[in-house]
Tab-separated table of C-alpha atoms and ligand atoms in Angstrom:
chain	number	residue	atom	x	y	z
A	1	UNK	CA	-1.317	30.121	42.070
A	2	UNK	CA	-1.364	27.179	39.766
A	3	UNK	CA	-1.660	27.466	36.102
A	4	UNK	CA	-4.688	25.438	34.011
A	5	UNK	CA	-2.679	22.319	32.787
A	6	UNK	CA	-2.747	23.438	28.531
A	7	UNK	CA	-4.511	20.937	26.455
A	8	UNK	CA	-2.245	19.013	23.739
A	9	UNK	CA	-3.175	19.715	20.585
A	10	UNK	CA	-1.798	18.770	17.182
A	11	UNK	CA	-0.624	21.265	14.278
A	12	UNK	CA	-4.062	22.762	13.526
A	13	UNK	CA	-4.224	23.545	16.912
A	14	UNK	CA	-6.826	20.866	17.742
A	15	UNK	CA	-7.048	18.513	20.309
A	16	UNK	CA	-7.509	14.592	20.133
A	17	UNK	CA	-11.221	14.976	21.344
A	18	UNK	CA	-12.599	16.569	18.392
A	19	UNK	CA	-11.515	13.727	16.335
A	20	UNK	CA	-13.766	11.090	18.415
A	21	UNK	CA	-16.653	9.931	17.572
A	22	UNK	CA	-20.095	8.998	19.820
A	23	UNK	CA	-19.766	5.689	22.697
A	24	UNK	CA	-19.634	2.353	20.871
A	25	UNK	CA	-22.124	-0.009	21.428
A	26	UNK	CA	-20.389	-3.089	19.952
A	27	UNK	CA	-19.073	-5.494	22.561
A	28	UNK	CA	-16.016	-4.751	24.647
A	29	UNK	CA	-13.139	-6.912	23.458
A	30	UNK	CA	-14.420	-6.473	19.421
A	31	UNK	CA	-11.199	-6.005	17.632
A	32	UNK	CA	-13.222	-3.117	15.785
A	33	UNK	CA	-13.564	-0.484	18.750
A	34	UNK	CA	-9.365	-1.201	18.405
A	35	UNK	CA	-9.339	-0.186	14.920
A	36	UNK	CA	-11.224	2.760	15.513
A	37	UNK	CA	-9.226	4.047	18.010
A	38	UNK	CA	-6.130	3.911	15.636
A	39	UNK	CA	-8.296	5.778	12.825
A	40	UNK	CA	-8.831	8.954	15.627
A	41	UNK	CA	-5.075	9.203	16.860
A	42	UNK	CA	-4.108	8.753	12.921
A	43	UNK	CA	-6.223	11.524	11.923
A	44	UNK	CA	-5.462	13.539	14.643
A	45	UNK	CA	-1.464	12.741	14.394
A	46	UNK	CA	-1.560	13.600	10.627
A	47	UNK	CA	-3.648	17.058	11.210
A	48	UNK	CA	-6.445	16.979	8.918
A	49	UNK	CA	-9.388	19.059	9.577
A	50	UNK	CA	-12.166	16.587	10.325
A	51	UNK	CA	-14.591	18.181	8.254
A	52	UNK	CA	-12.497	17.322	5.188
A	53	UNK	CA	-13.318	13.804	5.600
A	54	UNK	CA	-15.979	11.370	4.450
A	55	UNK	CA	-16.331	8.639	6.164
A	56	UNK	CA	-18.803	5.876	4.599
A	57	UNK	CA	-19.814	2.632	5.181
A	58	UNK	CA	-21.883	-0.415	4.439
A	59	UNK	CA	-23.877	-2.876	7.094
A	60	UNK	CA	-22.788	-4.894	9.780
A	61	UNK	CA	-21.088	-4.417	13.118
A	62	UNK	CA	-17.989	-3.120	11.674
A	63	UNK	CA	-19.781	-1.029	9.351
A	64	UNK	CA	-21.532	0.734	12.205
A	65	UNK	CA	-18.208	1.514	13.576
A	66	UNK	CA	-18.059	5.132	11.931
A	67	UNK	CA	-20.099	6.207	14.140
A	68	UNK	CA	-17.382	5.628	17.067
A	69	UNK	CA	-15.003	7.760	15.143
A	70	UNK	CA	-14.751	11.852	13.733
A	71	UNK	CA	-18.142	12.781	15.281
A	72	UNK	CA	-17.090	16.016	12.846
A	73	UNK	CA	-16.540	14.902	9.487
A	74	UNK	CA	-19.089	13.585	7.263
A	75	UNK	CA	-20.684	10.162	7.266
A	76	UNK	CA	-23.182	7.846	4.771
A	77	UNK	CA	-24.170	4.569	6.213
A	78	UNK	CA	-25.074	3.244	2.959
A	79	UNK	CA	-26.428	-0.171	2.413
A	80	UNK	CA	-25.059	-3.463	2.525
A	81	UNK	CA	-22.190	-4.039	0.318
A	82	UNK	CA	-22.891	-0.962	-1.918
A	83	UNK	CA	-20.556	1.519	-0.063
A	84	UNK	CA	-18.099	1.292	-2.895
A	85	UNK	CA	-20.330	3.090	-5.641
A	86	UNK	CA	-21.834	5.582	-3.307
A	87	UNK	CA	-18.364	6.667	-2.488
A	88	UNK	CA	-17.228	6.820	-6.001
A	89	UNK	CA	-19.981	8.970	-6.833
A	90	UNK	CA	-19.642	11.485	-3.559
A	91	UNK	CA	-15.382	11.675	-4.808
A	92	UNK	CA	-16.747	12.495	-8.369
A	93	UNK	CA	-18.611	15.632	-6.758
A	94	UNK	CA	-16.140	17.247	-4.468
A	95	UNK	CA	-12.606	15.286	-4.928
A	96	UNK	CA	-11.217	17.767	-2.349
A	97	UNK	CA	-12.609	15.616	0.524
A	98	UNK	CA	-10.300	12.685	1.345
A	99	UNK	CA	-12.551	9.574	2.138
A	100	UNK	CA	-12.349	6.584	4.192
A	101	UNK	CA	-14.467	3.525	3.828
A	102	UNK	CA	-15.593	0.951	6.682
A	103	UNK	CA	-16.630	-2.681	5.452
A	104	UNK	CA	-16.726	-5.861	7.075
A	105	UNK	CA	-15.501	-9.125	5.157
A	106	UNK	CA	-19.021	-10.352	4.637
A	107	UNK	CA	-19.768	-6.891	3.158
A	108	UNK	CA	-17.191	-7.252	1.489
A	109	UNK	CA	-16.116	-10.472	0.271
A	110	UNK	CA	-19.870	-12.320	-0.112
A	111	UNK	CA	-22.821	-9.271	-1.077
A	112	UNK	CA	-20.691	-6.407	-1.898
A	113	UNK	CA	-17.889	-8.543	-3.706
A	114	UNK	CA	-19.172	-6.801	-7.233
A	115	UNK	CA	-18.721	-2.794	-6.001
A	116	UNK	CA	-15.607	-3.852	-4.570
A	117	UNK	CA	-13.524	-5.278	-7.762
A	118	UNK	CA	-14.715	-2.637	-9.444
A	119	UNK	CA	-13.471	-0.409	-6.960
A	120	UNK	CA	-10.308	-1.686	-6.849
A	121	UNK	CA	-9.648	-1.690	-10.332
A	122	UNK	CA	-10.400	2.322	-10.695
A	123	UNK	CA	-7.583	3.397	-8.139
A	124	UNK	CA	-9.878	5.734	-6.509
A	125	UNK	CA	-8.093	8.039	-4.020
A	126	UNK	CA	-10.113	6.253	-0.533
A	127	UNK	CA	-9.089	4.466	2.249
A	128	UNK	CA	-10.818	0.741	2.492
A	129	UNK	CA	-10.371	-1.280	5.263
A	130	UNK	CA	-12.008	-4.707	5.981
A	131	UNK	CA	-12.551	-5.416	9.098
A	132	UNK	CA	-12.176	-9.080	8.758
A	133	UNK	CA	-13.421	-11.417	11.601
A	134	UNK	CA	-14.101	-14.213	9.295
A	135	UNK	CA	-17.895	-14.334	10.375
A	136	UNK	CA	-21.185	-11.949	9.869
A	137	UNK	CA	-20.536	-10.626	13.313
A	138	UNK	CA	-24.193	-8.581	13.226
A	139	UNK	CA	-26.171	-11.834	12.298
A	140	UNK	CA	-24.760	-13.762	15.138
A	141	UNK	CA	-21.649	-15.484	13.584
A	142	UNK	CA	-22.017	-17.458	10.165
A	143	UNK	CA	-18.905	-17.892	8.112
A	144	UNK	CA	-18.236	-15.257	6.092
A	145	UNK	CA	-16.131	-15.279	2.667
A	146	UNK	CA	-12.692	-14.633	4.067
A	147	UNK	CA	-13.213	-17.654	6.569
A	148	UNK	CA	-10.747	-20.386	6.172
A	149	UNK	CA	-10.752	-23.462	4.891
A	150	UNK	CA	-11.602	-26.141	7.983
A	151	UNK	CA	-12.107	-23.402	10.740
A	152	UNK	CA	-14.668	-24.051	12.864
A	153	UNK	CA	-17.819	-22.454	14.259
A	154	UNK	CA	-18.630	-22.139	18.361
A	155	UNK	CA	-21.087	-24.765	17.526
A	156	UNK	CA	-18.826	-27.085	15.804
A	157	UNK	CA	-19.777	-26.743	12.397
A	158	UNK	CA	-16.607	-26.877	9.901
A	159	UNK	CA	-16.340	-24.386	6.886
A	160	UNK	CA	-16.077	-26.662	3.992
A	161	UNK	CA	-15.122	-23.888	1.213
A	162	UNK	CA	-11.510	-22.101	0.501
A	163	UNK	CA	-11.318	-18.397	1.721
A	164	UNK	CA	-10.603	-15.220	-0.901
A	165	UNK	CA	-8.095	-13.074	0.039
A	166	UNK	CA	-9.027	-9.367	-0.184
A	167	UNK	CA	-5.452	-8.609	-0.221
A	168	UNK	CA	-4.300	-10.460	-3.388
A	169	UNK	CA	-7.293	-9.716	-5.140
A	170	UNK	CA	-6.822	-6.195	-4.401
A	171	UNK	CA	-3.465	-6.288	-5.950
A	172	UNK	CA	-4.430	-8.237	-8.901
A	173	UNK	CA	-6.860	-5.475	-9.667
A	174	UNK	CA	-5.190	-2.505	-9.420
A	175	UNK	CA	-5.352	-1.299	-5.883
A	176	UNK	CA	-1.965	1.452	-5.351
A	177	UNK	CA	-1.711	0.509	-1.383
A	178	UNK	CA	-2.442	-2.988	0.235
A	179	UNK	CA	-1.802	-4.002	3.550
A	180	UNK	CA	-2.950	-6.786	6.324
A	181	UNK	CA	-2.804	-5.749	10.005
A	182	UNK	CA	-4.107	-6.613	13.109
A	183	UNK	CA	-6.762	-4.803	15.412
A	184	UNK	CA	-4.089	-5.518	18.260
A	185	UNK	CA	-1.197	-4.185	16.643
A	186	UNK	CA	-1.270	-0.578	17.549
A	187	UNK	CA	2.302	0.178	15.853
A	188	UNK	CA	1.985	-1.328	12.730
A	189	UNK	CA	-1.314	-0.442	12.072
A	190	UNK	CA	-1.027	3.329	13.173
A	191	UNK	CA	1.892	3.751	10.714
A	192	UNK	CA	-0.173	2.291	8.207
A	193	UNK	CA	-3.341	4.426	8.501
A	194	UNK	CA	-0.958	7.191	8.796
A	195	UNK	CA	0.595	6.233	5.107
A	196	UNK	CA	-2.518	5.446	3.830
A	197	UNK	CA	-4.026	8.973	4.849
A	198	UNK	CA	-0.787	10.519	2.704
A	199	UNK	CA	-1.927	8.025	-0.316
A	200	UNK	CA	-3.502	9.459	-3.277
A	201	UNK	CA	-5.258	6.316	-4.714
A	202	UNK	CA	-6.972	3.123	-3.563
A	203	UNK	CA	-5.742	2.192	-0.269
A	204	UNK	CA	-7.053	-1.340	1.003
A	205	UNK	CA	-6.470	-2.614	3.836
A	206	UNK	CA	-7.730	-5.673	5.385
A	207	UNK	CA	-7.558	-5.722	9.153
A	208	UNK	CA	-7.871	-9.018	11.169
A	209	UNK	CA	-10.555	-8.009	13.928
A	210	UNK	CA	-11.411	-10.534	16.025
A	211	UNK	CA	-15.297	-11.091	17.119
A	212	UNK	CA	-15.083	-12.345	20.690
A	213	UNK	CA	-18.568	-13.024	20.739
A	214	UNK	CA	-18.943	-15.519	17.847
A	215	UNK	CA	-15.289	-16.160	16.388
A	216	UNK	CA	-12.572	-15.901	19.201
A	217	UNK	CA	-12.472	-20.059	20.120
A	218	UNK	CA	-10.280	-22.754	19.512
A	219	UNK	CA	-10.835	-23.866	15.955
A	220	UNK	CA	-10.965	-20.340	14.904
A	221	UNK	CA	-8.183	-18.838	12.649
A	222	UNK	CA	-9.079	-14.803	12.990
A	223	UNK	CA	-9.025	-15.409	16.835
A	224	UNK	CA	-6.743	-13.262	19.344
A	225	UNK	CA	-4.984	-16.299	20.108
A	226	UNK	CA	-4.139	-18.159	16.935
A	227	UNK	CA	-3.252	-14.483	15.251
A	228	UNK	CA	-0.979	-13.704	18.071
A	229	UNK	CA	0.268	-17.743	17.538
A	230	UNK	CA	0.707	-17.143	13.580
A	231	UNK	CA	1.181	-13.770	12.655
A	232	UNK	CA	4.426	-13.306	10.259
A	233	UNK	CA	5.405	-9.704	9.724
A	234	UNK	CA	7.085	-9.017	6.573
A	235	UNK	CA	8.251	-5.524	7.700
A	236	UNK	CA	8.283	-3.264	10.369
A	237	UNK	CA	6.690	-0.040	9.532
A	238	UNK	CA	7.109	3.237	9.922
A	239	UNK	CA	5.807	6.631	8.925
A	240	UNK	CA	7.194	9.905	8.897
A	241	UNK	CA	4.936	13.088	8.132
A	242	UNK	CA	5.924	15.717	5.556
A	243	UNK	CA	5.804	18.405	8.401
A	244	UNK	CA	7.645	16.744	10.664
A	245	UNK	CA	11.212	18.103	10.209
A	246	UNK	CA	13.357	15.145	10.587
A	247	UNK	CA	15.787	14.037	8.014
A	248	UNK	CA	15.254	10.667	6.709
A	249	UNK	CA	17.570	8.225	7.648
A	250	UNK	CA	18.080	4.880	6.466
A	251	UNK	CA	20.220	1.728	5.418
A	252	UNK	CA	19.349	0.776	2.151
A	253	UNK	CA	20.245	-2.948	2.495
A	254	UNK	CA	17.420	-3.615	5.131
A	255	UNK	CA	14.914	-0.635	4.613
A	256	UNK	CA	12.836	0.825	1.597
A	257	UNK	CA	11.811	4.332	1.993
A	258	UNK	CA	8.652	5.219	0.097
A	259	UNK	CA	8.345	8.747	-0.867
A	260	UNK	CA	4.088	9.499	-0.977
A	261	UNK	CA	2.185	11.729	-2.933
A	262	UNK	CA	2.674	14.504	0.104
A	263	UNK	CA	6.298	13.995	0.587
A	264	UNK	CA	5.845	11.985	3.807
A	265	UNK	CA	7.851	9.019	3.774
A	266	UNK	CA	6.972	5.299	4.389
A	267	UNK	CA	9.739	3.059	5.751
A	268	UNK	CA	9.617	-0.578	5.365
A	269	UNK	CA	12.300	-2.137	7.454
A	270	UNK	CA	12.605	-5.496	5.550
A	271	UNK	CA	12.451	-8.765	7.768
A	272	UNK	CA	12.807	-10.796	4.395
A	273	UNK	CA	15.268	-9.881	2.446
A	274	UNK	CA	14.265	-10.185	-0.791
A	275	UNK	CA	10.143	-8.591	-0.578
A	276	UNK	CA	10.127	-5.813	-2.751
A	277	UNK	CA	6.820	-4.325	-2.044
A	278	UNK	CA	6.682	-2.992	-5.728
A	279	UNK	CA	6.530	-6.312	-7.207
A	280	UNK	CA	3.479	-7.243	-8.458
A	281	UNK	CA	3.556	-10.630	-9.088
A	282	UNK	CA	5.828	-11.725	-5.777
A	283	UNK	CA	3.136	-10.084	-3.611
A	284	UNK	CA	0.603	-12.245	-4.908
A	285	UNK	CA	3.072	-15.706	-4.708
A	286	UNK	CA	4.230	-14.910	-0.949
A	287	UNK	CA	0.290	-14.453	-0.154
A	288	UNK	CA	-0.470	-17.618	-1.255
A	289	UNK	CA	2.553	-19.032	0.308
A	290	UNK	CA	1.526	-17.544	3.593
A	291	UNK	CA	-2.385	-18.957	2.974
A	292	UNK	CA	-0.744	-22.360	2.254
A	293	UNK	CA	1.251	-22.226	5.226
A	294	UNK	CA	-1.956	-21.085	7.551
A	295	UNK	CA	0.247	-18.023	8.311
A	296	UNK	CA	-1.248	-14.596	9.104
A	297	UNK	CA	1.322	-12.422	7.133
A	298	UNK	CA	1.027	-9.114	7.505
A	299	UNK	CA	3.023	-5.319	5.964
A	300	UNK	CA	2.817	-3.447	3.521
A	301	UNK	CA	2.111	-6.281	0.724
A	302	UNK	CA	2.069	-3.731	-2.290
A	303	UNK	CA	2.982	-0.032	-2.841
A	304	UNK	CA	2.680	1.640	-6.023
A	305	UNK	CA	2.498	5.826	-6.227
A	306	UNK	CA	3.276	6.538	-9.589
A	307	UNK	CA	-0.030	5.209	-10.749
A	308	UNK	CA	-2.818	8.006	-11.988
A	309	UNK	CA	-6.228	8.079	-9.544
A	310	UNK	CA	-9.532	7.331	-11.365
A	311	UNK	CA	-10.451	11.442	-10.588
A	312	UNK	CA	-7.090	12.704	-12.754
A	313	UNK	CA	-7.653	10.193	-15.091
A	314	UNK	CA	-11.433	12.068	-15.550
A	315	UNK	CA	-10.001	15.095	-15.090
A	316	UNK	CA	-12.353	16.172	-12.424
A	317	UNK	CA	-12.545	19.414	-11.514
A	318	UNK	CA	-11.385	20.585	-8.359
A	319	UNK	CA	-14.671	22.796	-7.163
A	320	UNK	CA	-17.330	20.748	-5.847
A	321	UNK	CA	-19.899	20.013	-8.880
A	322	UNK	CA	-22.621	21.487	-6.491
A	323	UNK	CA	-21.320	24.741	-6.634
A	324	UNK	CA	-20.357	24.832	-10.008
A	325	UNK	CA	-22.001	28.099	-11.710
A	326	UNK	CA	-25.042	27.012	-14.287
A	327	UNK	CA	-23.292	28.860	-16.727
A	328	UNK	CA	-20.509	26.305	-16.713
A	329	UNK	CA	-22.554	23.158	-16.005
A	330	UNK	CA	-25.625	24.022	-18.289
A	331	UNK	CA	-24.863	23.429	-22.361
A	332	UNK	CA	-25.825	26.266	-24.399
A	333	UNK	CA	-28.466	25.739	-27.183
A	334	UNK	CA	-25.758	25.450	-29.921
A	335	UNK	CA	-24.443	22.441	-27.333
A	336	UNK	CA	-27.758	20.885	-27.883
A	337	UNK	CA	-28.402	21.667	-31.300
A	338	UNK	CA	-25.570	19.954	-32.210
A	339	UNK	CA	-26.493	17.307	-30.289
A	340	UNK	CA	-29.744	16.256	-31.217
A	341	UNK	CA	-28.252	17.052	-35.279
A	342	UNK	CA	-25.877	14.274	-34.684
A	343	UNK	CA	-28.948	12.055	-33.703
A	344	UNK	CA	-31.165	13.264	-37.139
B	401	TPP	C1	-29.429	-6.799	1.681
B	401	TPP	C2	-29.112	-7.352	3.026
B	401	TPP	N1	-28.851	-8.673	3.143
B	401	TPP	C3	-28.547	-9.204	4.343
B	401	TPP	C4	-28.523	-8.406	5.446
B	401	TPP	C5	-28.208	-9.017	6.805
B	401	TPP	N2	-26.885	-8.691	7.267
B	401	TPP	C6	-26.668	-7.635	8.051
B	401	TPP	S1	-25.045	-7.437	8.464
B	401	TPP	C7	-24.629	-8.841	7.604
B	401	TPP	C8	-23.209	-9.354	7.537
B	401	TPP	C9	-22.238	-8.523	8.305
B	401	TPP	O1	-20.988	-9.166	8.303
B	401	TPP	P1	-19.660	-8.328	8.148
B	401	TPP	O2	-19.731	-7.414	7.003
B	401	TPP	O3	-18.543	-9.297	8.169
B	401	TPP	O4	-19.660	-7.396	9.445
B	401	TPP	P2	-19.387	-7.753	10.976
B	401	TPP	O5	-20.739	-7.672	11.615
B	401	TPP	O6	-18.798	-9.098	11.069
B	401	TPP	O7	-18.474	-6.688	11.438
B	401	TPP	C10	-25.738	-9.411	6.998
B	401	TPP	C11	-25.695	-10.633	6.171
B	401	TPP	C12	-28.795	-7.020	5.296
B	401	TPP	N3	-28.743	-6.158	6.308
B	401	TPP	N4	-29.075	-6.530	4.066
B	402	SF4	S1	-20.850	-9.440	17.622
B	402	SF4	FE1	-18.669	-9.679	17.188
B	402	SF4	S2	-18.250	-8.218	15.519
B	402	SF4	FE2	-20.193	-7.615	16.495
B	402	SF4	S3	-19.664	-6.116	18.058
B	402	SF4	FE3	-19.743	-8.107	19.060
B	402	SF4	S4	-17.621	-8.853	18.983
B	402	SF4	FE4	-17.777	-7.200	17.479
B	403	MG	MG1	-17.357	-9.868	9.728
């Protein structure tokens, strides 16, 4: 008699298929169905319940990805651009849940470029990534923000205006976490969704996702090709989880371990000697290097855990403001009195 093969599960005793999400509908090849899958393995390899999680978004093809991911957490497709605020105000009432955010890079970087400094600057404990394919991938393919400098559309048109980088302005505003990957990288950017779920403050990281149907030509700089053709890696990364009993071992010349908020640890075997992923100031002159050089550099650009998150800097409570008792959320009359004698 032959025994029902036993389904793998991970340490909440759940399998990968409750951490998926419904069919996508973007078009095979998108370098965002990629990124998605990484997001269900990560959450599933790290063990967090998937109703624990909010997952939110803004508009555009990358934005709709959420949908393709943790069918069982919570979602808000909010509207375009504005996913930063709504997420800073759904943290504010229940900080327990850990959050991820979806954006594209013209969500980002052109309409939503306001939410997102501010964002960045308040260290909130969420996971951003761009999904940056250097064109508005839902409106058929105009340049987007993050496109570079002489890159060319399909129909020949040139882009005439100098790219931001999310990265460096991420770090220059206070972001705790900031990384580039690539959709195709399945290592690099596993271990760094796995990092940034252990991260207690603003993770960003901008993810080169190629759009095959309007930015994957010659001409193009955020196409499979001239990624594959460019890419400079500045480490190779690792994770290993808190619960995973193995000691950490490691050559201090060549690799940085990074102990996160949870005790996991996040190893950065060096490829350049002298990156020190804490320095400020460097990470911002080697990614302008990089842009000068047309490289695609990608790591772990910046690391910093010692900094407080915007909710223990507000001391926010831990229960969820909606179930807060009245007595504790309504002020008494004195309260009020007091008030409105301040205002005589
Ligand atoms: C207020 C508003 N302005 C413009 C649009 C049209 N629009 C929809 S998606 C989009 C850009 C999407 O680009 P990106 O964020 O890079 O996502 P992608 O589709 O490339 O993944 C635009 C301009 C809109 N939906 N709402
Ligand atoms: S249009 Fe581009 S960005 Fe949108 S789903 Fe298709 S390949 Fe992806
Ligand atoms: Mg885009």
């Amino acid at each position: 008699m032959s025994s029902t093969p036993q389904v793998k599960t991970n340490r909440i005793g759940l399998p990968v298929l409750e951490y998926k999400g419904g069919k996508t509908t973007l078009c095979a090849g998108c370098g965002h169905n990629a990124i998605s899958e990484r997001i269900i393995e990560a959450f599933y390899e790290m063990g967090v319940q998937p109703e624990r999680i909010m997952k939110l978004s803004g508009i555009g093809c990358s934005s709709k990805s959420p949908a393709y991911f943790l069918s069982r957490a919570h979602s808000f497709n909010s509207v375009h651009g504005r996913m930063p605020s709504v997420a800073t105000g759904a943290l504010l009432a229940q900080r327990n849940m850990l959050a991820i955010g979806v954006s594209g890079d013209g969500d980002t970087a052109s309409i939503g470029i306001g939410q997102f400094v501010h964002l960045m600057r308040r260290n909130l404990p969420i996971i951003y990534i761009i999904e940056d394919n250097g064109v508005y991938g839902l409106t058929k393919g105009q340049f987007s923000a993050t496109a570079d400098l002489g890159s060319k559309l399909k129909s020949g048109v040139l882009n005439d205006l100098p790219p931001i980088d999310t990265c460096a302005l991420a770090i220059q505003l206070g972001a705790t976490f900031v990384g580039r990957s690539f959709s195709g990288d399945k290592r690099q950017l596993g271990a760094m969704l796995k990092a940034a779920i252990a991260h207690k403050g603003t993770v960003m990281l901008d993810v080169v996702s190629p759009c095959v149907t309007f930015n994957d030509h010659e001409g193009s700089t955020k196409s499979y090709k001239y990624v594959k053709d460019h890419e400079e890696t500045l480490q190779e990364v690792s994770f290993v989880p808190h619960f995973e009993d193995i000691a950490v071992d490691y050559d201090p010349g060549s690799t940085l371990s990074v102990t996160m908020h949870d005790g996991s640890h996040l190893q950065l075997r060096k490829l350049e000697e002298d990156y020190d992923p804490t320095d400020k100031i460097h990470a911002i002159t080697r990614l302008t290097e990089a842009h000068d050089k047309g490289e695609v550099l990608t790591g772990v650009f910046y690391v910093n855990t010692k900094a407080l998150n915007f909710l223990d800097m507000l001391n926010v409570v831990d229960e969820p403001l909606a179930t807060l008792p009245e007595s504790v959320t309504r002020p008494g009359r004195e309260v009020l009195e007091a008030a409105m004698e301040e205002l005589r």
